Short mmCIF file of C-alpha atoms in Angstrom, two decimals:
data_model
loop_
_atom_site.label_atom_id
_atom_site.label_comp_id
_atom_site.label_asym_id
_atom_site.label_seq_id
_atom_site.Cartn_x
_atom_site.Cartn_y
_atom_site.Cartn_z
CA ASP F 78 -9.78 22.57 -6.54
CA VAL F 79 -6.72 20.68 -5.42
CA LYS F 80 -5.02 18.99 -8.29
CA VAL F 81 -2.60 16.17 -7.74
CA THR F 82 -1.20 14.81 -10.95
CA GLN F 83 0.98 11.79 -11.59
CA SER F 84 3.28 11.52 -14.57
CA SER F 85 1.96 8.25 -15.97
CA ARG F 86 -1.29 6.36 -15.74
CA TYR F 87 0.26 3.07 -16.85
CA LEU F 88 3.89 2.02 -16.89
CA VAL F 89 5.56 -1.22 -17.93
CA LYS F 90 9.18 -1.82 -16.93
CA ARG F 91 11.63 -4.70 -16.88
CA THR F 92 13.23 -6.25 -13.83
CA GLY F 93 16.33 -4.32 -12.80
CA GLU F 94 15.34 -1.05 -14.45
CA LYS F 95 15.41 2.21 -12.53
CA VAL F 96 11.91 3.66 -12.40
CA PHE F 97 10.83 7.21 -11.64
CA LEU F 98 7.27 8.08 -10.64
CA GLU F 99 6.52 11.78 -10.50
CA CYS F 100 3.82 13.58 -8.55
CA VAL F 101 2.93 17.26 -8.69
CA GLN F 102 0.44 19.19 -6.59
CA ASP F 103 -0.68 22.74 -7.23
CA MET F 104 -2.07 23.81 -3.84
CA ASP F 105 1.09 24.67 -1.97
CA HIS F 106 0.67 21.69 0.38
CA GLU F 107 3.47 20.98 2.81
CA ASN F 108 2.92 17.21 3.06
CA MET F 109 3.21 14.69 0.26
CA PHE F 110 2.88 10.92 0.38
CA TRP F 111 3.49 7.84 -1.71
CA TYR F 112 1.34 4.75 -1.17
CA ARG F 113 0.99 1.47 -2.90
CA GLN F 114 -2.47 0.01 -3.26
CA ASP F 115 -2.83 -3.75 -3.50
CA PRO F 116 -6.03 -5.85 -3.38
CA GLY F 117 -6.62 -7.20 0.09
CA LEU F 118 -3.82 -5.10 1.57
CA GLY F 119 -5.33 -1.63 1.23
CA LEU F 120 -3.08 1.41 1.09
CA ARG F 121 0.39 1.10 2.53
CA LEU F 122 2.59 4.11 3.07
CA ILE F 123 5.98 3.95 1.37
CA TYR F 124 7.43 7.38 2.15
CA PHE F 125 6.21 10.81 3.04
CA SER F 126 7.64 14.29 3.04
CA TYR F 127 6.63 17.18 5.27
CA ASP F 128 8.83 19.82 3.67
CA VAL F 129 11.26 20.35 0.84
CA LYS F 130 14.21 17.95 1.14
CA MET F 131 12.61 16.36 4.22
CA LYS F 132 11.40 12.78 4.11
CA GLU F 133 10.46 9.97 6.42
CA LYS F 134 10.07 6.28 5.85
CA GLY F 135 6.62 4.83 5.90
CA ASP F 136 5.67 1.23 6.54
CA ILE F 137 7.22 -0.37 3.43
CA PRO F 138 10.21 1.71 2.28
CA GLU F 139 12.42 -1.19 1.22
CA GLY F 140 13.37 -1.00 -2.43
CA TYR F 141 12.20 2.60 -2.78
CA SER F 142 13.65 6.05 -2.37
CA VAL F 143 12.15 9.53 -2.77
CA SER F 144 13.15 13.01 -3.72
CA ARG F 145 11.56 16.36 -2.93
CA GLU F 146 13.59 19.19 -4.35
CA LYS F 147 10.63 21.52 -4.83
CA LYS F 148 7.55 21.93 -2.70
CA GLU F 149 5.13 20.94 -5.43
CA ARG F 150 6.94 17.83 -6.66
CA PHE F 151 7.55 14.48 -4.96
CA SER F 152 9.26 11.69 -6.82
CA LEU F 153 9.29 7.99 -6.03
CA ILE F 154 12.26 6.02 -7.28
CA LEU F 155 12.57 2.28 -7.67
CA GLU F 156 16.32 1.80 -7.82
CA SER F 157 16.11 -1.68 -9.35
CA ALA F 158 12.56 -2.72 -10.15
CA SER F 159 11.43 -6.17 -9.16
CA THR F 160 8.30 -8.12 -10.02
CA ASN F 161 6.97 -7.79 -6.47
CA GLN F 162 6.81 -4.04 -7.01
CA THR F 163 4.07 -4.49 -9.58
CA SER F 164 1.27 -2.45 -8.06
CA MET F 165 -0.88 0.68 -8.19
CA TYR F 166 1.03 3.66 -6.81
CA LEU F 167 -0.89 6.58 -5.35
CA CYS F 168 0.47 9.99 -4.54
CA ALA F 169 -1.29 12.30 -2.08
CA SER F 170 -0.80 15.70 -0.54
CA SER F 171 -2.16 17.56 2.48
CA LEU F 172 -1.78 20.82 4.30
CA GLY F 173 0.73 21.03 7.08
CA LEU F 174 -0.50 21.11 10.65
CA SER F 175 0.14 23.69 13.29
CA PRO F 176 2.46 22.49 16.06
CA GLY F 177 0.57 20.63 18.73
CA THR F 178 -2.34 19.75 16.46
CA SER F 179 -3.34 16.15 16.72
CA GLY F 180 -4.84 14.06 13.98
CA GLY F 181 -4.54 14.53 10.25
CA ASN F 182 -5.75 16.81 7.53
CA GLU F 183 -7.62 15.64 4.46
CA GLN F 184 -5.35 13.97 1.95
CA PHE F 185 -5.88 14.67 -1.75
CA PHE F 186 -4.98 11.86 -4.08
CA GLY F 187 -3.66 11.63 -7.59
CA PRO F 188 -5.20 9.28 -10.17
CA GLY F 189 -2.57 6.60 -9.59
CA THR F 190 0.10 4.93 -11.68
CA ARG F 191 -0.33 1.26 -12.45
CA LEU F 192 3.18 -0.14 -12.66
CA THR F 193 3.87 -3.55 -14.12
CA VAL F 194 7.36 -5.00 -13.75
CA LEU F 195 8.10 -7.89 -16.10
CA ALA C 219 0.07 -1.19 17.74
CA GLN C 220 -2.12 1.19 15.79
CA ARG C 221 -4.33 -0.67 13.39
CA VAL C 222 -7.50 -0.31 11.34
CA THR C 223 -9.58 -3.38 10.63
CA GLN C 224 -12.25 -3.65 7.96
CA PRO C 225 -13.49 -7.22 8.33
CA GLU C 226 -15.43 -7.43 5.06
CA LYS C 227 -13.64 -7.48 1.72
CA LEU C 228 -16.92 -7.45 -0.16
CA LEU C 229 -20.39 -6.37 0.86
CA SER C 230 -23.31 -6.86 -1.49
CA VAL C 231 -26.70 -5.30 -0.79
CA PHE C 232 -29.82 -4.66 -2.80
CA LYS C 233 -30.81 -1.17 -3.82
CA GLY C 234 -32.89 0.43 -1.07
CA ALA C 235 -31.50 -1.80 1.66
CA PRO C 236 -29.54 -0.40 4.61
CA VAL C 237 -25.76 -0.47 4.44
CA GLU C 238 -23.21 -0.76 7.23
CA LEU C 239 -19.51 -0.90 6.46
CA LYS C 240 -17.58 -1.92 9.53
CA CYS C 241 -14.40 -0.32 10.79
CA ASN C 242 -12.60 -1.06 14.05
CA TYR C 243 -9.42 0.58 15.19
CA SER C 244 -6.80 0.11 17.85
CA TYR C 245 -5.31 3.25 19.32
CA SER C 246 -4.96 4.29 22.92
CA GLY C 247 -5.32 8.03 22.45
CA SER C 248 -7.97 10.24 20.84
CA PRO C 249 -8.02 9.33 17.19
CA GLU C 250 -9.08 11.22 14.16
CA LEU C 251 -10.97 8.92 11.81
CA PHE C 252 -11.93 9.19 8.17
CA TRP C 253 -13.80 7.34 5.47
CA TYR C 254 -12.40 7.55 1.94
CA VAL C 255 -14.16 6.29 -1.18
CA GLN C 256 -12.94 5.29 -4.62
CA TYR C 257 -15.54 5.04 -7.36
CA SER C 258 -14.74 3.10 -10.51
CA ARG C 259 -12.08 4.88 -12.58
CA GLN C 260 -11.93 7.79 -10.15
CA ARG C 261 -9.35 8.84 -7.64
CA LEU C 262 -9.58 8.16 -3.95
CA GLN C 263 -11.40 10.97 -2.17
CA LEU C 264 -12.55 11.89 1.30
CA LEU C 265 -16.11 10.91 2.09
CA LEU C 266 -16.35 12.07 5.67
CA ARG C 267 -14.38 12.59 8.87
CA HIS C 268 -15.66 11.99 12.36
CA ILE C 269 -14.77 15.45 13.61
CA SER C 270 -17.20 17.04 11.16
CA ARG C 271 -20.17 14.98 12.33
CA GLU C 272 -21.91 15.56 9.01
CA SER C 273 -23.78 13.40 6.53
CA ILE C 274 -22.32 13.12 3.06
CA LYS C 275 -24.30 11.50 0.23
CA GLY C 276 -26.58 10.08 2.92
CA PHE C 277 -23.72 8.37 4.75
CA THR C 278 -22.99 8.88 8.43
CA ALA C 279 -20.38 7.45 10.74
CA ASP C 280 -20.29 7.64 14.51
CA LEU C 281 -17.17 7.22 16.55
CA ASN C 282 -17.74 4.73 19.36
CA LYS C 283 -14.74 4.96 21.64
CA GLY C 284 -15.98 2.17 23.90
CA GLU C 285 -16.13 -0.29 21.03
CA THR C 286 -13.28 1.43 19.12
CA SER C 287 -15.45 1.47 16.02
CA PHE C 288 -16.28 3.92 13.28
CA HIS C 289 -18.84 2.14 11.15
CA LEU C 290 -20.19 3.79 8.00
CA LYS C 291 -23.95 3.66 7.55
CA LYS C 292 -26.57 4.59 5.02
CA PRO C 293 -30.27 3.80 5.47
CA PHE C 294 -31.07 3.21 1.78
CA ALA C 295 -28.34 2.10 -0.62
CA GLN C 296 -28.25 3.39 -4.17
CA GLU C 297 -26.52 1.86 -7.16
CA GLU C 298 -24.15 4.82 -7.40
CA ASP C 299 -22.82 3.96 -3.94
CA SER C 300 -21.01 0.98 -5.43
CA ALA C 301 -17.34 1.67 -4.77
CA MET C 302 -14.32 0.78 -2.67
CA TYR C 303 -14.43 2.23 0.83
CA TYR C 304 -11.43 2.70 3.10
CA CYS C 305 -11.45 3.58 6.76
CA ALA C 306 -8.42 5.53 7.96
CA LEU C 307 -6.98 6.51 11.32
CA SER C 308 -4.75 9.49 11.91
CA PRO C 309 -3.30 9.02 15.37
CA PHE C 310 -0.94 11.98 15.26
CA GLY C 311 0.58 14.47 12.94
CA TYR C 312 -0.17 13.95 9.30
CA LYS C 313 0.23 10.21 8.86
CA TYR C 314 -2.71 7.96 8.09
CA ILE C 315 -3.20 4.28 8.75
CA PHE C 316 -5.62 2.79 6.23
CA GLY C 317 -7.70 -0.32 6.52
CA THR C 318 -7.69 -2.96 3.81
CA GLY C 319 -10.89 -1.66 2.27
CA THR C 320 -14.40 -2.97 1.63
CA ARG C 321 -15.88 -3.19 -1.82
CA LEU C 322 -19.56 -2.30 -1.73
CA LYS C 323 -21.78 -3.62 -4.52
CA VAL C 324 -25.32 -2.34 -4.68
CA LEU C 325 -27.47 -4.67 -6.72
CA ALA C 326 -30.45 -3.48 -8.72
#
């Protein structure tokens, strides 16, 4: 069973604080993702990583950065939290694809971190 | 632009009634499409993918390239089907594009 764990289930921070969200997967997956989930907006990709130290911006990277120093761990960083970053944050992982393969592999999700910025 | 549209935010049906959750996509190539489900207090998980052409928990989804749709169907809804459903498109590589989701409520 793939296990994707996130460091906190609930987090409350103040405006301007630096926030770290941690995600760990135990299935040796190459790809890891950070999404935010908001009612009426669905899941929006913030950043993803396809290998250690490799990252690419998703659709809404502004105000966020990421770090992947080890294959199993992918961190999301809010450099200076703002109230509009109050949201549910989901981490996911998936196997890497062979070159030339189209489409995506199944993504396995963590339980989510509900972040409130006051 | 690649996009996934789920026109209904909320769909309420009675137990035993048929269910159809709509999903339309825009993509010029050959897409890979998925349905993900999130039950209350559980994590988001894969329900089915079009390439598998299988039925999961009584749900099926057929890819209609002419209408660019991938609607999720079940002939007889059950109360345990109540959940949030997301349609997702993977046009290339490993990235997904998710729809905005449809909350299904099955009424007793």
